Coordinates of C-alpha atoms in Angstrom, one line a residue:
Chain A
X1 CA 18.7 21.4 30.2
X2 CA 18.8 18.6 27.8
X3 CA 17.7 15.2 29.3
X4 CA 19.5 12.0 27.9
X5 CA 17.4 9.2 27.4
X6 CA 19.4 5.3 26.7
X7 CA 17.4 2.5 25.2
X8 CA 18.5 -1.0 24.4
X9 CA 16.5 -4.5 23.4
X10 CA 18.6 -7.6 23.2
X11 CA 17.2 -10.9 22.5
X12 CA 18.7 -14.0 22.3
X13 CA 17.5 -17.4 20.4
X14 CA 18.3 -20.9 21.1
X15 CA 19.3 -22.7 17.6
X16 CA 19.7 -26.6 17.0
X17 CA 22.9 -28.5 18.4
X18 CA 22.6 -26.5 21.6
X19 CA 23.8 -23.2 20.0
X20 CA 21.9 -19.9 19.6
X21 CA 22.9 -16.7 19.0
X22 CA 22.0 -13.1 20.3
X23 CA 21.8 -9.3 19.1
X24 CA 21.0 -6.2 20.8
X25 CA 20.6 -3.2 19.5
X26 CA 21.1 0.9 21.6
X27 CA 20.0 4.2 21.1
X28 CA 20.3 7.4 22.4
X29 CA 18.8 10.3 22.4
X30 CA 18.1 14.0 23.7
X31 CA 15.0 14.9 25.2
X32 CA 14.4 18.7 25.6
X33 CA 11.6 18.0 28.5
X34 CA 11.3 15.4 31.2
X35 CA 7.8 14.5 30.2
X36 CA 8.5 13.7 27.0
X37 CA 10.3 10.5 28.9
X38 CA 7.2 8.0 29.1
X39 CA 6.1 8.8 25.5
X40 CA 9.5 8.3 23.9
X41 CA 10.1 4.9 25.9
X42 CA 7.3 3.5 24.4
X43 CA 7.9 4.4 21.2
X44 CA 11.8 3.7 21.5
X45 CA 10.9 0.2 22.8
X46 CA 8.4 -1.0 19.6
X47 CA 11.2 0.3 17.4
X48 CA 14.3 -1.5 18.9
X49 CA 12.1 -4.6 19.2
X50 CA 11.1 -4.5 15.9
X51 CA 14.2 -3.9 14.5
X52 CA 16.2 -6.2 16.4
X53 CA 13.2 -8.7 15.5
X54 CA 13.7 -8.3 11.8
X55 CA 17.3 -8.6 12.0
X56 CA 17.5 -11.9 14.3
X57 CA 15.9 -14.5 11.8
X58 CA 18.7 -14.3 10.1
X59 CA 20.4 -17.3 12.0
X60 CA 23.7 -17.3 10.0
X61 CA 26.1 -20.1 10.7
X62 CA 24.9 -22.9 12.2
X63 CA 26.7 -26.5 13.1
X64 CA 25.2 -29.3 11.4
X65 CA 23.6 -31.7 13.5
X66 CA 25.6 -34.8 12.2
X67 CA 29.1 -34.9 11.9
X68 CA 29.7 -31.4 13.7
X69 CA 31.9 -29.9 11.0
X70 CA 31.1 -26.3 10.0
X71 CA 28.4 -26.1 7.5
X72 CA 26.6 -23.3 5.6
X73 CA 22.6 -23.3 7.8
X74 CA 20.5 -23.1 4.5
X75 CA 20.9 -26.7 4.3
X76 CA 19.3 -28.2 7.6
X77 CA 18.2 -24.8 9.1
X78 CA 14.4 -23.7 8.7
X79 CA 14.8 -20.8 5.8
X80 CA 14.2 -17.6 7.0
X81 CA 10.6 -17.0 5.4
X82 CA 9.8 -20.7 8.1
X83 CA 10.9 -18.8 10.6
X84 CA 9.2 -15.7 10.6
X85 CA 6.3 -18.1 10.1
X86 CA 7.1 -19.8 13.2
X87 CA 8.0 -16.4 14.7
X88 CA 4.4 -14.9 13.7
X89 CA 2.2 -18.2 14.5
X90 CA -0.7 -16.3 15.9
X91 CA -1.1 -14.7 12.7
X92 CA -0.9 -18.3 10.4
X93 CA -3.9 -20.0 9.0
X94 CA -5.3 -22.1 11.7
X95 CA -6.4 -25.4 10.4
X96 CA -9.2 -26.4 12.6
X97 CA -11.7 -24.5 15.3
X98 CA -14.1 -21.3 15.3
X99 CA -11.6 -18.8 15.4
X100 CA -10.7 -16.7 12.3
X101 CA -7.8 -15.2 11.3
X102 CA -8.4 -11.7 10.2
X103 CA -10.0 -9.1 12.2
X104 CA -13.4 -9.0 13.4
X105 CA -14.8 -6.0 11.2
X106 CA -13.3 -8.1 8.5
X107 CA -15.3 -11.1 10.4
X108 CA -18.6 -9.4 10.3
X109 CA -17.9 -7.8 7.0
X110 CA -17.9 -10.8 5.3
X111 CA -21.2 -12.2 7.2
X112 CA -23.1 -9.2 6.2
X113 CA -22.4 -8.8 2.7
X114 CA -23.4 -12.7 2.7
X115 CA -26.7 -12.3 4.4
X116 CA -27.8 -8.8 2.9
X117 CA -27.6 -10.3 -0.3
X118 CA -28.9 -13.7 0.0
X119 CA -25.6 -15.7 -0.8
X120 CA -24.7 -19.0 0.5
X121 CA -22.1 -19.3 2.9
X122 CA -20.4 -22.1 0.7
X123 CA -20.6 -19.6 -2.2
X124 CA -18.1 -17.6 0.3
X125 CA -15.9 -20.7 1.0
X126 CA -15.6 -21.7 -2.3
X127 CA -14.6 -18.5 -3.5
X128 CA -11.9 -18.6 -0.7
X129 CA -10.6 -21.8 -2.1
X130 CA -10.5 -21.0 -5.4
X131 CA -8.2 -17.7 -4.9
X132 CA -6.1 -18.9 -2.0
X133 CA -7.0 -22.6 -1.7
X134 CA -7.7 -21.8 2.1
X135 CA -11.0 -21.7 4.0
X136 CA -12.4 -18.3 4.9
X137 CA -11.5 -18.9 8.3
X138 CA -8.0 -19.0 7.6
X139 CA -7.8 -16.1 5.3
X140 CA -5.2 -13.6 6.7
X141 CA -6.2 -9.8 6.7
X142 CA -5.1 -9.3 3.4
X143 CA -6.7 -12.0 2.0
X144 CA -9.8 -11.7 3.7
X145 CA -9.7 -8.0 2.8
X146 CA -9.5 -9.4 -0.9
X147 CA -12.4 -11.8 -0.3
X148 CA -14.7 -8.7 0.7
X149 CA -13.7 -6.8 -2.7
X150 CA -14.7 -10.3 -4.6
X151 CA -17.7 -10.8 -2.6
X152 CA -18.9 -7.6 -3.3
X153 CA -18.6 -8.2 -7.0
X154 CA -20.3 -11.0 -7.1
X155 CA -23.1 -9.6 -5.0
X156 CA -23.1 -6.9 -7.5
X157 CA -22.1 -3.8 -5.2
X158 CA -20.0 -1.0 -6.2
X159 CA -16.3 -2.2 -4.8
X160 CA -14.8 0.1 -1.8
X161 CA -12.7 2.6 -2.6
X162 CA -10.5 2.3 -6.2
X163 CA -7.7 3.9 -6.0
X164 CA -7.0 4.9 -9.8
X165 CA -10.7 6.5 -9.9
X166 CA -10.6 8.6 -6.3
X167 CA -7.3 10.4 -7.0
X168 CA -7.8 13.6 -8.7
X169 CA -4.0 15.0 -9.3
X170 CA -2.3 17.2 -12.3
X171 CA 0.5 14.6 -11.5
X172 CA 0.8 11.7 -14.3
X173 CA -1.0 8.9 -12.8
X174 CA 1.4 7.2 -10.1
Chain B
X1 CA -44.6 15.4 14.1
X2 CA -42.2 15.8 11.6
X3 CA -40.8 12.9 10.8
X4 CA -38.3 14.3 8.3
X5 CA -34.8 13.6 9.0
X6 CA -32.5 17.1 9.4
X7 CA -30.5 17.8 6.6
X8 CA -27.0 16.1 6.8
X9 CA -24.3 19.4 8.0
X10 CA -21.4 19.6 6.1
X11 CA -18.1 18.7 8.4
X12 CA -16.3 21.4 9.6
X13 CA -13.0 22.6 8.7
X14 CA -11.9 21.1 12.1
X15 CA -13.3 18.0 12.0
X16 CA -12.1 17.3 8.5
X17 CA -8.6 17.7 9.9
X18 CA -9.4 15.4 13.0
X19 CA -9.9 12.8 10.7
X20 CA -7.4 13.3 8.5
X21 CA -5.1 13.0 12.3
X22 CA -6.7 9.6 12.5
X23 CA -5.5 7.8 9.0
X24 CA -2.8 8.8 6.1
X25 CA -1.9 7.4 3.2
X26 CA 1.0 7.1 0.6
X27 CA -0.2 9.6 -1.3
X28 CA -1.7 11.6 1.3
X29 CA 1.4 12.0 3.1
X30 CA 3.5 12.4 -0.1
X31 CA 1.4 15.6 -0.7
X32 CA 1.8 16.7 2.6
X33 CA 5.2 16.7 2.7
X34 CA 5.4 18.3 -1.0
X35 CA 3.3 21.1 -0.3
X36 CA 1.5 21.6 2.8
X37 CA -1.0 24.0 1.1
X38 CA -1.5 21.8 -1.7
X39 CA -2.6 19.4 0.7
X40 CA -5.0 21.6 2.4
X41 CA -6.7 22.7 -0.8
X42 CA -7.5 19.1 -2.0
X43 CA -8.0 17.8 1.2
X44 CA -9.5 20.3 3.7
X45 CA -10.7 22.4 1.3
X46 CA -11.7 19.5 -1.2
X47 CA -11.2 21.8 -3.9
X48 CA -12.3 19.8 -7.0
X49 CA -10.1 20.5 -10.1
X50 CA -10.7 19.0 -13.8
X51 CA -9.5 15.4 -14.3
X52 CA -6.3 15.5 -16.8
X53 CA -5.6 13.5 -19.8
X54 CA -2.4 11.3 -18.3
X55 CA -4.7 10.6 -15.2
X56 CA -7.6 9.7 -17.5
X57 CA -5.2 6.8 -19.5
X58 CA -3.3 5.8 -15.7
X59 CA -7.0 4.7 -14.9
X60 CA -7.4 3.1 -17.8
X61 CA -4.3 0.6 -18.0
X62 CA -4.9 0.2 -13.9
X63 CA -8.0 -0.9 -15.2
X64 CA -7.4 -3.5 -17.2
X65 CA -4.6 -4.9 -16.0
X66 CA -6.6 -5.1 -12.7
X67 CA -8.8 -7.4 -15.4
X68 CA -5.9 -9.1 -16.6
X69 CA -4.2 -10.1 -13.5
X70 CA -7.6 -11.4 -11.9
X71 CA -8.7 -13.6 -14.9
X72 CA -5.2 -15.3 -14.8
X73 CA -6.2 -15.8 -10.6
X74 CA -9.3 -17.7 -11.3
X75 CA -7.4 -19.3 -14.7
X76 CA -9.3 -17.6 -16.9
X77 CA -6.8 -15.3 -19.2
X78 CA -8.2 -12.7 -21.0
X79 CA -7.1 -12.9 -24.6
X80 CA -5.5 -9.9 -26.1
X81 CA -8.9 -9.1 -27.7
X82 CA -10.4 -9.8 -24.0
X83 CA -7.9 -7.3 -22.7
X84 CA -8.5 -4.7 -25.5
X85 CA -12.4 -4.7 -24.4
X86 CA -11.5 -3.9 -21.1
X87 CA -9.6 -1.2 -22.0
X88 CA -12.5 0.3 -24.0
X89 CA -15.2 0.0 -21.0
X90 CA -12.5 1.1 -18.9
X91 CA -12.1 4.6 -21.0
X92 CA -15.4 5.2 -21.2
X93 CA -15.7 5.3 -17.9
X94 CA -15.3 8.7 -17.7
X95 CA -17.6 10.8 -15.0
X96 CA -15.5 13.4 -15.0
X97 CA -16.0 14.6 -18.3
X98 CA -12.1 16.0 -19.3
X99 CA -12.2 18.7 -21.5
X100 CA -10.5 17.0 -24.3
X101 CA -9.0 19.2 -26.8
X102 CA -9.5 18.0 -30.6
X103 CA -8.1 14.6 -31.8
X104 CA -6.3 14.3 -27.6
X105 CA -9.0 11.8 -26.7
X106 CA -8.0 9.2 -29.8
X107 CA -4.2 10.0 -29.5
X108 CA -4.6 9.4 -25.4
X109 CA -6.9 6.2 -25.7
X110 CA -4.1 4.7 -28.3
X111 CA -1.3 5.7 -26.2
X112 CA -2.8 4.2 -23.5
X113 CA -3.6 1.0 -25.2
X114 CA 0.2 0.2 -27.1
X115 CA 1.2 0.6 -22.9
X116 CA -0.9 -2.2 -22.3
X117 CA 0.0 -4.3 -25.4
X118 CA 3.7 -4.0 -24.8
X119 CA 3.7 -4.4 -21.0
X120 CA 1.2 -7.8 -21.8
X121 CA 3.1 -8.9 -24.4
X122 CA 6.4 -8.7 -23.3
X123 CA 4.9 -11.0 -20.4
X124 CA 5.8 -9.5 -17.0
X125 CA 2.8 -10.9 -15.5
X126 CA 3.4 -14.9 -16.6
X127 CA -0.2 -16.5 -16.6
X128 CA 1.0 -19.4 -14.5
X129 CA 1.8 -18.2 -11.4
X130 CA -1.1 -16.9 -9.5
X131 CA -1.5 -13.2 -7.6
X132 CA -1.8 -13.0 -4.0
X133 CA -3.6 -10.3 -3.9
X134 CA -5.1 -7.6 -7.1
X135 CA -5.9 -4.1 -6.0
X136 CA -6.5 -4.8 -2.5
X137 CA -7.2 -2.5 0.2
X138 CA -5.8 -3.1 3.4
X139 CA -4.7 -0.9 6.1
X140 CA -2.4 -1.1 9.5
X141 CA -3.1 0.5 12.8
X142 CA -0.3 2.2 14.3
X143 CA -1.4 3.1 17.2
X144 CA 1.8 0.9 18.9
X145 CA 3.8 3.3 17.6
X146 CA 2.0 6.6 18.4
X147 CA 1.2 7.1 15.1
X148 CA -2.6 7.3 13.0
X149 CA -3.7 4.0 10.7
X150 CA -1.9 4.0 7.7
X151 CA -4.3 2.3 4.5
X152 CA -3.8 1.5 1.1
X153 CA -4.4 0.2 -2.2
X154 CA -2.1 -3.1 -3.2
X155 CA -2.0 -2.8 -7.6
X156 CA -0.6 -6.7 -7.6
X157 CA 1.2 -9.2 -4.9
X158 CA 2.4 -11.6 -6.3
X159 CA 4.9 -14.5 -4.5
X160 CA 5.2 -12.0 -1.6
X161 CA 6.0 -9.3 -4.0
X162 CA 4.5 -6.3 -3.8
X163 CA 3.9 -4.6 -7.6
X164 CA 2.9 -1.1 -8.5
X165 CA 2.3 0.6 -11.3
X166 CA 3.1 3.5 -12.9
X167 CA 2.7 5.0 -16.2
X168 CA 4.7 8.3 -16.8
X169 CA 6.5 10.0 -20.1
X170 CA 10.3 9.4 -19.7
X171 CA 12.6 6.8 -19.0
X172 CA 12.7 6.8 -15.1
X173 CA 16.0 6.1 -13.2
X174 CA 16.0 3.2 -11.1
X175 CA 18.1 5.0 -8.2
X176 CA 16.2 8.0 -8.4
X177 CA 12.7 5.9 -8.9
X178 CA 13.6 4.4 -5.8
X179 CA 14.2 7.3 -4.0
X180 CA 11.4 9.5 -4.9
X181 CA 8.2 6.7 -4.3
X182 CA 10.2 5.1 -1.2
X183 CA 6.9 6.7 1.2
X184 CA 4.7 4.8 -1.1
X185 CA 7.0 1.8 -1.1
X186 CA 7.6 1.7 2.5
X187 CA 4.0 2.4 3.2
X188 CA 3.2 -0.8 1.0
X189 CA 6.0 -3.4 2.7
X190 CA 4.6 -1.8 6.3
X191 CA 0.7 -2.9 5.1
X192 CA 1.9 -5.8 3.9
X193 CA 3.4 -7.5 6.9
X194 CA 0.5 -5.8 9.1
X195 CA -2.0 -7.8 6.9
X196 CA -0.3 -11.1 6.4
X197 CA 2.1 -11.7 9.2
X198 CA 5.2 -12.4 6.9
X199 CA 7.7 -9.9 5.1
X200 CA 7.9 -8.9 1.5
X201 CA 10.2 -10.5 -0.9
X202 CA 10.8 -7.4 -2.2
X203 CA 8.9 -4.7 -4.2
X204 CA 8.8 -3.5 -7.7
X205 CA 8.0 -0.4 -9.0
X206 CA 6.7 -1.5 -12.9
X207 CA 6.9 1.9 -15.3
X208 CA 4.7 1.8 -18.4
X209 CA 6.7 4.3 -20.2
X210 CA 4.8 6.6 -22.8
X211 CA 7.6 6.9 -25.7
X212 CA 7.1 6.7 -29.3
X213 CA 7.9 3.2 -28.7
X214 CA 6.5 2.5 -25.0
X215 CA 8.5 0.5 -22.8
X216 CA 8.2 -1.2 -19.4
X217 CA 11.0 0.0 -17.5
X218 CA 10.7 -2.7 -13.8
X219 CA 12.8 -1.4 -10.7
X220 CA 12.7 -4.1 -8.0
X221 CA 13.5 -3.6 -4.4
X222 CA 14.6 -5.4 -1.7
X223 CA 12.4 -5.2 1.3
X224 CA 12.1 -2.7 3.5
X225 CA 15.1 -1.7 5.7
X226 CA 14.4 -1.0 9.3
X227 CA 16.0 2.8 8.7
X228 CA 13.2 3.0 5.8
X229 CA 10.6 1.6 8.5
X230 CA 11.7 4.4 10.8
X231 CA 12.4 7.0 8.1
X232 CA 8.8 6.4 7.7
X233 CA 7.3 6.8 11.0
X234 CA 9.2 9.7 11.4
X235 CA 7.6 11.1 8.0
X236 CA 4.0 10.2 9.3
X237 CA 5.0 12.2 13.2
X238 CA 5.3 15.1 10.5
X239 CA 2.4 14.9 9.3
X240 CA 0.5 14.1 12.2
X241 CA 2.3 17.2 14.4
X242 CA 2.0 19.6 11.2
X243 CA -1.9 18.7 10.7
X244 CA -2.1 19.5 14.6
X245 CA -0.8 22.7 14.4
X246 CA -2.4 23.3 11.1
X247 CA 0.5 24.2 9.6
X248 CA -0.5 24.7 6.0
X249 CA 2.5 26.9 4.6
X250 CA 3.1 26.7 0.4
X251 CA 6.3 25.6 -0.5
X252 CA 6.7 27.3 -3.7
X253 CA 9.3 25.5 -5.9
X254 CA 9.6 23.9 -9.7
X255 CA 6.7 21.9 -8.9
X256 CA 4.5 24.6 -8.8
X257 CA 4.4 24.9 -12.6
X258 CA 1.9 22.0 -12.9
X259 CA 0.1 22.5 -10.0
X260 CA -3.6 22.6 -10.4
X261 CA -3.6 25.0 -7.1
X262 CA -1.8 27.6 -8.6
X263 CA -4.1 30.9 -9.1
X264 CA -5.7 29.7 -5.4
X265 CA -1.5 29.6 -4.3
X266 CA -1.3 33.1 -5.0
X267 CA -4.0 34.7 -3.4
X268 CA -3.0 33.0 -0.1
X269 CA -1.6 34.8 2.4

């Protein structure tokens, strides 16, 4: 016997002049086995979230703050791009403090190709500046990842993996 | 005693498939889905086949437009002459050895070469506005999702753009174009959220087009969709299921004619 399984993730944001607005988002499906439930919940759960998520920072209309009348938001509204910022702030460059912002392989990557190969620290930084005007602390995953492929060149190593010189293929070269 | 160290034991058939469970790529996953036999030759096998001409001149304009598009970072621009240089060390670097027939390897290099001139001097890649990122490697654990870490290679990202590049022989259809890289296109909008918090503003597939008179065809993209975020998961389950139950059936079709697997194809059974 098939086994239905119902999902649905609503959110709801506040927005300025005391208005906010809300979206949900269902789904359902057929499970042929009971156990399946726990695994599909899970999985179900990260999708709606994310895809309700990417949908609500869109804001759409919203009342000006001044005068009340109706008003496109682009004008006194954070643009979308500021508010996936402010929606992702864990992941923005911190300005101050110890902690960095890319992983911690990436973290010790970065340490090690400094000290195995007798570079200064501030040879590091001021590479970070000069590609992303950001200090290596701040450096986001892909940047930091970037950082490790210059550092690597500059400490004359072979770079990690190249993607047009690994891929043997009869295709034309994608 | 003996202190010398035991030689290193070639990974079984098994564990090369375990670890193939634990991360995919684009082009892994394309093959996978085109051909799961193809896939198990080159991968699980690791059946090493000659490199081919069009490969050969793919590296070579990655190459130097890699060059190009980091000198203009660090405000250096390479002039034409610069570029052209680049190009050279770039063909030469050639481990592989092709077995070039006579006069292919000068009638390749210049091919390759007026794809570069045209696609630089038609100025797709303005030297004022800096990269984000230039053939980066970055990667994005999906372990939320049930799924193994996707990883991959950014060509260019440029004001949250993700560019990449192809070369190939004919005009390509945007629609079409669209269609048939959307795993590698996904793949790249998916990495690049994981690795920089924000979303895309779009992504560009940029065709150097090998005509008499090459051309750059450029099909942008809006970012990814949700349905393509999902269409892609559902892809990578695929793969992840079919590697599990080492499902390595051929799927004989047109694209068997340029397969490089083809004599080993049929003697499977």
């Amino acid at each position: 016997m098939a086994v239905k399984l119902s999902a649905n993730y609503s959110k709801k944001l506040g927005l300025p002049q005391y208005s906010s607005h809300s979206f949900s988002a269902s789904v359902e499906i057929e499970l042929t086995d009971i156990s399946q439930v726990e695994a599909e919940v899970q999985k179900l759960y990260q999708l709606l979230q994310h895809s309700v998520d990417q949908e609500i920072q869109e804001p759409g209309f919203v009342p000006q703050a001044s005068n009340g009348h109706a008003q496109a938001n682009h004008r006194n509204y954070p643009s979308q791009g500021q508010i996936r910022q402010q929606s992702k702030s864990p992941r923005q460059p911190r300005a101050n403090g110890d902690a960095w912002n890319c992983t911690d392989g990436q973290r010790g990557f970065i340490l090690r190709i400094v000290s195995d190969n007798n570079l200064e620290k501030q040879e590091a930084e001021d590479l970070s500046q000069q590609l992303f005007g950001l200090g290596v602390k701040q450096l986001n995953k892909m940047q930091a990842s970037q950082l490790i492929e210059d550092l690597l060149v500059k400490a004359g190593k072979p770079a990690r993996q190249t993607r047009w010189q690994q891929r043997p293929t009869q295709r034309q070269a994608a | 005693m003996n202190t010398q160290a035991p030689p290193k034991e070639e990974p079984s058939e098994k564990d090369i498939i375990a670890s193939l469970q634990e991360q995919v790529s684009a082009s892994r996953l394309n093959l996978f889905l085109q051909c799961r036999l193809k896939f198990f030759f080159r991968y699980v096998l690791k059946i090493k086949k000659p490199k081919t001409a069009s490969l050969h001149v793919g590296n070579a304009v990655h190459a130097v437009l890699k060059s190009w598009n980091k000198a203009r970072w660090v405000q250096k621009p390479l002039t034409l002459i610069q570029a052209h240089e680049a190009y050279a060390k770039a063909w030469s670097d050639d481990p592989d050895g092709i077995p070039w027939k006579p006069d292919e390897e000068a009638e390749e290099k210049t091919t390759g070469w007026r794809l570069v001139n045209t696609y630089l001097r038609e100025s797709h890649l303005p030297a004022d506005v800096k990269p984000d990122a230039v053939e980066v490697p970055v990667e994005a654990n999906l372990i939320n999702h049930g799924l193994p870490r996707l990883i991959g290679i950014l060509d260019l990202v440029q004001q949250r753009k993700v560019i990449d590049y192809k070369t190939c022989a004919s005009n390509p259809n945007s629609e079409k174009a669209a269609h048939s890289h959307e795993i590698q296109t996904s793949s790249y909008s998916l990495l690049y959220r994981h690795n920089t918090g924000q979303q895309e503003s779009g992504v560009e597939l940029h065709h150097l087009v090998k005509l008499k008179n090459p051309k750059v065809v450029i099909t942008p993209m809006p970012p990814m969709m949700p349905r393509q975020q999902l269409r892609l998961f559902k892809q990578i389950e695929a793969y992840t299921e079919g590697l599990q139950r080492q499902d390595f059936i051929p799927s004989p079709g047109m694209q068997c004619a340029s397969c490089e697997f083809f004599n080993e194809c049929r003697r499977w059974h």
